[in-house]
Amino acid sequence: MIQIAPSHPLLQMQITFRVMQTDDLTQAWQLSKDLAWPHRLEDWEQMLSLGNGAVATTPEGSVIGTILWWMWGPQTACLGMIIVSPAWQGHGIGKQLMTLARQALPGFRLHLNATSAGVPLYEKTGFRSTGVVAQHQGNVSTVPLIPLPEGYRMRPMGTADLNAICAMDAAALKMDRSALIEHLMDDGRGIVVDSEKGIQGFSFCRKFGWGHVAGPVIATDSIFALPMLAYWAGTCAGQFLRVDIPQDETLATLLDQWGLLRVSSVVSMTTEPTENTDTLSDSPSCFALCSQALG
Ligand SMILES: CC(C)(COP(=O)(O)OP(=O)(O)OC[C@H]1O[C@@H](n2cnc3c(N)ncnc32)[C@H](O)[C@@H]1OP(=O)(O)O)[C@@H](O)C(=O)NCCC(=O)NCCS
């Protein structure tokens, strides 16, 4: 059981807050389905297996609120899947779930991608906006081929690449997602772009929601990221594919041309006080997220 102040008004309403268990996932999944979010039960299971969560429940045991968080390294975490059942919204449950997550992550820098419904709650709990993530999806209509520059090749990822791609991911996102990368190596397909100079980019494609998702896509330059995304689009020709991208008009236009239309967007938010300005110009960047929740 998670401790909350005995005087908290939600306790008067007999709302209980506790650690999320795998037994809660069917009800949690129902909450996301009610919002028309695409997650499968397997997606919830994978997300919880990689992190931790809390639920709010009624006296009858119904799950009416959820939150998940993932510790990506000793000081950085992502939050996601923050949902309060519509009938229970506006009573402080979302705020309490955020408080509990933050208590479990003392001193951590926190990141999340917020829907428009979530932004006011996060602003009130110390987050600030850092950018926009566009959600592109649809049935891939054409199979584009974007060649790599001479001297570079695309190849399947192997276990021997693990350390290099974890280091590249950490350099791009300033967090240690090694556990996530290892999971993706088992759960999805991975490719890398390399040359004699070493790995210049990597990406994954896996089953998620209504079809597949391509991401994360991490690379030192878009000349490596775009061919990888085109490769995944080609392998998913005629099928449903989703890609979540940080704001990038060139990439957005390409995705639109491939039948992956922008259907919505979320706001990236962080508790970090200021932008980290020590990014080197040749350090890798994130061209597509793993998912809105996992970052
Ligand atoms: C976002 C969500 C979790 C908020 O949960 P909630 O239990 O209704 O929020 P709370 O009652 O705890 O509100 C917390 C604070 O945010 C404010 N707030 C919440 N929703 C708001 C809105 N739409 N507009 C303005 N303020 C809002 C409240 O006024 C409150 O501030 P206060 O304590 O100063 O009065 C809930 O609306 C939800 O599940 N939405 C659908 C799913 C979703 O989009 N989740 C966010 C994913 S990132």
Coordinates of C-alpha atoms and ligand atoms in Angstrom, one line a residue:
M1 CA 0.0 0.0 0.0
I2 CA 1.2 3.5 -0.8
Q3 CA 1.1 6.0 2.1
I4 CA -0.9 9.2 1.7
A5 CA -1.7 11.7 4.3
P6 CA -4.6 10.5 6.6
S7 CA -6.4 13.8 6.2
H8 CA -6.4 13.7 2.3
P9 CA -9.9 14.3 1.0
L10 CA -9.6 11.2 -1.3
L11 CA -9.4 9.0 1.7
Q12 CA -12.7 10.4 2.8
M13 CA -14.0 9.2 -0.6
Q14 CA -12.5 5.8 0.2
I15 CA -10.2 6.0 -2.8
T16 CA -7.2 3.7 -2.3
F17 CA -3.8 4.2 -3.9
R18 CA -1.5 1.3 -4.2
V19 CA 1.3 -0.2 -6.2
M20 CA 0.1 -1.6 -9.6
Q21 CA 0.2 -5.3 -9.9
T22 CA 0.0 -7.5 -13.1
D23 CA -3.6 -8.4 -11.9
D24 CA -4.6 -4.8 -12.5
L25 CA -3.6 -4.7 -16.1
T26 CA -6.9 -5.9 -17.6
Q27 CA -8.7 -3.0 -15.9
A28 CA -5.9 -0.6 -16.8
W29 CA -6.2 -1.7 -20.4
Q30 CA -9.9 -1.0 -20.3
L31 CA -9.2 2.6 -19.1
S32 CA -7.0 3.2 -22.1
K33 CA -9.4 1.4 -24.5
D34 CA -12.2 3.7 -23.2
L35 CA -10.1 6.7 -24.4
A36 CA -9.6 4.9 -27.8
W37 CA -5.9 4.6 -27.1
P38 CA -4.4 1.8 -29.2
H39 CA -2.5 -0.2 -26.5
R40 CA -3.0 -4.0 -26.4
L41 CA -2.9 -5.8 -23.1
E42 CA 0.6 -7.1 -24.2
D43 CA 1.7 -3.4 -24.5
W44 CA 0.6 -2.7 -20.9
E45 CA 2.3 -5.9 -19.7
Q46 CA 5.6 -4.9 -21.4
M47 CA 5.4 -1.4 -20.0
L48 CA 4.8 -2.6 -16.5
S49 CA 7.6 -5.3 -16.8
L50 CA 10.0 -2.5 -17.6
G51 CA 9.0 -0.1 -14.8
N52 CA 6.7 0.5 -11.9
G53 CA 3.2 1.8 -11.5
A54 CA 0.4 2.8 -9.1
V55 CA -3.4 2.6 -9.3
A56 CA -6.3 4.3 -7.7
T57 CA -9.1 2.0 -6.8
T58 CA -12.7 2.3 -5.4
P59 CA -13.8 0.5 -2.3
E60 CA -15.2 -2.2 -4.6
G61 CA -11.7 -2.7 -6.1
S62 CA -12.3 -1.1 -9.5
V63 CA -9.2 0.5 -11.0
I64 CA -10.1 4.2 -11.7
G65 CA -6.7 5.7 -12.1
T66 CA -3.3 4.6 -13.4
I67 CA 0.3 5.9 -13.7
L68 CA 3.5 4.2 -14.8
W69 CA 7.1 5.3 -14.5
W70 CA 10.4 4.0 -15.8
M71 CA 13.8 4.7 -14.2
W72 CA 16.2 5.2 -17.1
G73 CA 19.4 5.5 -15.1
P74 CA 20.0 6.7 -11.5
Q75 CA 18.6 10.2 -11.9
T76 CA 16.2 10.2 -14.8
A77 CA 12.7 8.8 -15.3
C78 CA 9.8 8.9 -17.7
L79 CA 6.2 8.9 -16.7
G80 CA 3.3 7.7 -18.7
M81 CA -0.1 6.0 -19.0
I82 CA -1.6 8.6 -16.6
I83 CA -5.3 8.0 -16.8
V84 CA -8.3 8.8 -14.5
S85 CA -11.6 7.3 -15.4
P86 CA -13.9 10.2 -16.8
A87 CA -16.5 9.7 -14.0
W88 CA -13.7 10.4 -11.4
Q89 CA -11.9 13.2 -13.1
G90 CA -11.6 16.6 -11.3
H91 CA -11.3 15.2 -7.8
G92 CA -7.6 15.3 -7.4
I93 CA -6.9 11.7 -8.3
G94 CA -4.5 12.5 -11.2
K95 CA -2.6 15.0 -9.0
Q96 CA -2.3 12.3 -6.2
L97 CA -1.0 9.7 -8.7
M98 CA 1.6 12.2 -9.8
T99 CA 2.6 12.9 -6.2
L100 CA 3.0 9.2 -5.5
A101 CA 5.2 8.7 -8.6
R102 CA 7.3 11.7 -7.6
Q103 CA 7.7 10.4 -4.1
A104 CA 9.0 7.1 -5.6
L105 CA 11.5 9.1 -7.7
P106 CA 13.2 11.5 -5.3
G107 CA 15.6 13.9 -7.0
F108 CA 15.0 12.4 -10.4
R109 CA 14.7 14.5 -13.6
L110 CA 11.3 13.6 -15.0
H111 CA 10.1 13.6 -18.6
L112 CA 6.7 12.9 -20.1
N113 CA 4.7 13.5 -23.2
A114 CA 1.5 15.2 -22.4
T115 CA -1.9 15.1 -24.1
S116 CA -3.7 18.5 -24.0
A117 CA -5.9 17.1 -21.2
G118 CA -2.7 16.4 -19.1
V119 CA -0.8 19.7 -19.7
P120 CA -2.6 21.7 -17.0
L121 CA -2.0 19.0 -14.4
Y122 CA 1.7 18.7 -15.2
E123 CA 2.3 22.4 -15.3
K124 CA 0.8 22.6 -11.8
T125 CA 3.2 19.9 -10.7
G126 CA 6.4 21.5 -11.9
F127 CA 6.8 20.4 -15.5
R128 CA 7.6 22.8 -18.4
S129 CA 7.2 22.3 -22.1
T130 CA 10.2 21.5 -24.3
G131 CA 8.7 20.7 -27.6
V132 CA 6.0 18.9 -29.6
V133 CA 5.9 15.2 -30.7
A134 CA 3.7 14.5 -33.7
Q135 CA 1.9 11.2 -34.0
H136 CA 2.0 9.9 -37.6
Q137 CA 0.2 6.7 -38.6
G138 CA -1.7 4.9 -41.3
N139 CA -1.4 2.1 -43.8
V140 CA 1.9 2.6 -45.7
S141 CA 0.9 3.5 -49.3
T142 CA 4.2 3.5 -51.1
V143 CA 7.5 1.8 -50.6
P144 CA 10.1 4.5 -50.7
L145 CA 13.8 3.8 -51.1
I146 CA 16.2 6.4 -49.7
P147 CA 19.8 5.4 -50.4
L148 CA 22.5 5.8 -47.8
P149 CA 25.6 7.9 -48.6
E150 CA 28.5 6.0 -50.2
G151 CA 30.5 4.0 -47.7
Y152 CA 27.6 3.4 -45.3
R153 CA 25.5 0.2 -45.1
M154 CA 22.4 -0.8 -43.3
R155 CA 22.4 -4.2 -41.6
P156 CA 20.4 -6.2 -39.0
M157 CA 21.4 -5.4 -35.4
G158 CA 23.2 -8.1 -33.5
T159 CA 23.8 -8.7 -29.8
A160 CA 27.4 -7.5 -30.3
D161 CA 26.0 -4.0 -31.1
L162 CA 24.3 -3.7 -27.7
N163 CA 26.9 -1.6 -25.9
A164 CA 27.4 0.8 -28.9
I165 CA 23.7 1.4 -29.4
C166 CA 23.0 1.8 -25.7
A167 CA 25.8 4.4 -25.6
M168 CA 24.4 6.2 -28.7
D169 CA 20.9 6.2 -27.1
A170 CA 22.3 7.6 -23.9
A171 CA 24.1 10.3 -25.8
A172 CA 21.0 11.3 -27.7
L173 CA 18.5 11.3 -24.8
K174 CA 20.7 11.9 -21.7
M175 CA 19.3 8.8 -20.0
D176 CA 20.3 5.2 -19.7
R177 CA 17.7 3.1 -21.4
S178 CA 19.8 -0.1 -21.6
A179 CA 17.0 -2.2 -20.1
L180 CA 14.6 -0.9 -22.8
I181 CA 17.1 -1.5 -25.6
E182 CA 17.7 -5.1 -24.4
H183 CA 14.0 -5.7 -24.3
L184 CA 13.5 -4.3 -27.8
M185 CA 16.2 -6.6 -29.1
D186 CA 14.1 -9.5 -28.0
D187 CA 10.7 -8.0 -28.8
G188 CA 11.3 -6.3 -32.1
R189 CA 13.6 -6.1 -35.2
G190 CA 16.6 -3.9 -35.1
I191 CA 18.8 -2.4 -37.8
V192 CA 22.0 -0.3 -37.6
V193 CA 23.7 2.0 -40.1
D194 CA 27.5 1.7 -40.0
S195 CA 30.7 2.3 -41.8
E196 CA 34.4 2.0 -41.1
K197 CA 33.9 4.9 -38.7
G198 CA 31.4 2.8 -36.6
I199 CA 27.7 2.9 -36.0
Q200 CA 25.9 6.1 -37.2
G201 CA 22.4 5.1 -36.3
F202 CA 20.0 2.4 -35.1
S203 CA 16.3 1.8 -35.0
F204 CA 13.7 -0.8 -34.1
C205 CA 10.3 -1.8 -35.4
R206 CA 7.9 -3.8 -33.2
K207 CA 4.3 -4.8 -32.8
F208 CA 2.3 -2.2 -30.9
G209 CA -1.3 -1.1 -30.8
W210 CA -3.1 -1.5 -34.1
G211 CA 0.0 -2.7 -36.1
H212 CA 3.6 -1.8 -35.8
V213 CA 5.6 1.1 -34.5
A214 CA 9.0 2.3 -35.9
G215 CA 11.1 3.7 -33.1
P216 CA 13.3 4.6 -31.5
V217 CA 15.2 6.0 -34.4
I218 CA 18.5 7.4 -33.2
A219 CA 21.2 8.7 -35.6
T220 CA 24.0 11.2 -35.9
D221 CA 22.3 12.7 -38.9
S222 CA 19.0 12.6 -40.8
I223 CA 20.9 11.2 -43.8
F224 CA 21.1 8.0 -41.7
A225 CA 17.7 8.3 -40.0
L226 CA 15.6 8.7 -43.1
P227 CA 16.8 5.6 -44.9
M228 CA 16.1 3.6 -41.7
L229 CA 12.5 4.9 -41.5
A230 CA 12.1 4.3 -45.3
Y231 CA 13.3 0.7 -44.7
W232 CA 10.7 0.1 -42.0
A233 CA 7.9 1.7 -44.1
G234 CA 8.9 -0.6 -46.9
T235 CA 8.7 -3.7 -44.8
C236 CA 5.3 -2.6 -43.6
A237 CA 3.9 -1.7 -47.1
G238 CA 0.1 -2.0 -47.0
Q239 CA 0.1 -2.4 -43.3
F240 CA -0.6 -0.1 -40.3
L241 CA 2.5 1.7 -39.1
R242 CA 2.9 4.4 -36.4
V243 CA 5.8 6.8 -36.0
D244 CA 6.1 9.4 -33.2
I245 CA 8.5 12.2 -34.2
P246 CA 9.9 15.3 -32.5
Q247 CA 8.9 18.3 -34.6
D248 CA 10.7 18.0 -37.9
E249 CA 8.9 19.4 -41.0
T250 CA 11.1 17.5 -43.5
L251 CA 10.4 14.2 -41.9
A252 CA 6.7 15.0 -41.3
T253 CA 6.3 15.8 -45.0
L254 CA 8.0 12.5 -46.0
L255 CA 5.8 10.5 -43.6
D256 CA 2.7 12.1 -45.0
Q257 CA 3.8 11.1 -48.5
W258 CA 4.1 7.5 -47.4
G259 CA 0.5 7.5 -46.1
L260 CA 1.6 8.0 -42.4
L261 CA -0.5 11.1 -41.7
R262 CA -0.2 13.3 -38.6
V263 CA -3.2 12.4 -36.5
S264 CA -2.4 14.2 -33.3
S265 CA 0.4 15.6 -31.2
V266 CA 1.6 15.7 -27.6
V267 CA 3.7 18.2 -25.7
S268 CA 7.1 17.0 -24.4
M269 CA 7.5 18.2 -20.8
T270 CA 10.3 18.0 -18.2
T271 CA 11.1 19.0 -14.6
E272 CA 14.6 19.9 -15.7
P273 CA 15.0 23.6 -14.9
T274 CA 16.7 24.7 -18.1
E275 CA 17.5 23.3 -21.5
N276 CA 20.7 21.3 -21.4
T277 CA 23.0 23.5 -23.7
D278 CA 26.1 21.3 -23.6
T279 CA 24.9 19.1 -26.5
L280 CA 27.7 18.7 -29.1
S281 CA 26.8 19.3 -32.7
D282 CA 27.9 15.8 -33.7
S283 CA 26.1 14.0 -30.9
P284 CA 23.3 11.7 -32.0
S285 CA 19.6 12.8 -32.1
C286 CA 16.3 11.1 -31.6
F287 CA 14.3 11.1 -34.9
A288 CA 11.5 8.9 -33.6
L289 CA 10.4 7.9 -30.1
C290 CA 10.1 4.3 -28.8
S291 CA 6.6 5.4 -27.7
Q292 CA 5.0 8.5 -26.2
A293 CA 5.1 6.8 -22.7
L294 CA 8.5 5.2 -22.8
G295 CA 10.2 8.3 -24.4
Ligands
LIG1 C1 -5.2 14.3 -17.2 C2 -6.0 13.6 -16.1 C3 -5.2 12.4 -15.7 C4 -6.2 14.5 -14.9 O1 -6.7 13.7 -13.9 P1 -7.7 14.3 -12.8 O2 -7.9 13.4 -11.7 O3 -9.0 14.8 -13.5 O4 -6.9 15.6 -12.4 P2 -7.0 16.3 -10.9 O5 -8.4 16.4 -10.5 O6 -6.0 15.7 -10.0 O7 -6.5 17.8 -11.3 C5 -5.2 18.2 -10.9 C6 -5.0 19.6 -11.2 O8 -5.0 19.9 -12.6 C7 -6.1 20.7 -13.0 N1 -6.7 20.2 -14.2 C8 -6.9 18.9 -14.5 N2 -7.5 18.8 -15.7 C9 -7.6 20.1 -16.2 C10 -8.1 20.7 -17.4 N3 -8.6 19.9 -18.4 N4 -8.0 22.0 -17.5 C11 -7.5 22.8 -16.5 N5 -7.0 22.3 -15.3 C12 -7.1 21.0 -15.2 C13 -7.0 20.7 -11.8 O9 -7.8 21.9 -11.7 C14 -6.1 20.5 -10.7 O10 -5.5 21.7 -10.2 P3 -5.8 22.2 -8.7 O11 -5.3 21.1 -7.8 O12 -4.9 23.4 -8.7 O13 -7.3 22.5 -8.7 C15 -7.4 13.1 -16.7 O14 -8.0 14.3 -17.2 C16 -7.4 12.1 -17.7 O15 -7.3 10.9 -17.5 N6 -7.5 12.5 -19.0 C17 -7.6 11.6 -20.1 C18 -6.2 10.8 -20.3 C19 -5.1 11.7 -20.5 O16 -5.1 12.5 -21.5 N7 -4.1 11.6 -19.7 C20 -2.9 12.4 -19.7 C21 -1.9 11.5 -20.5 S1 -0.3 12.4 -20.6

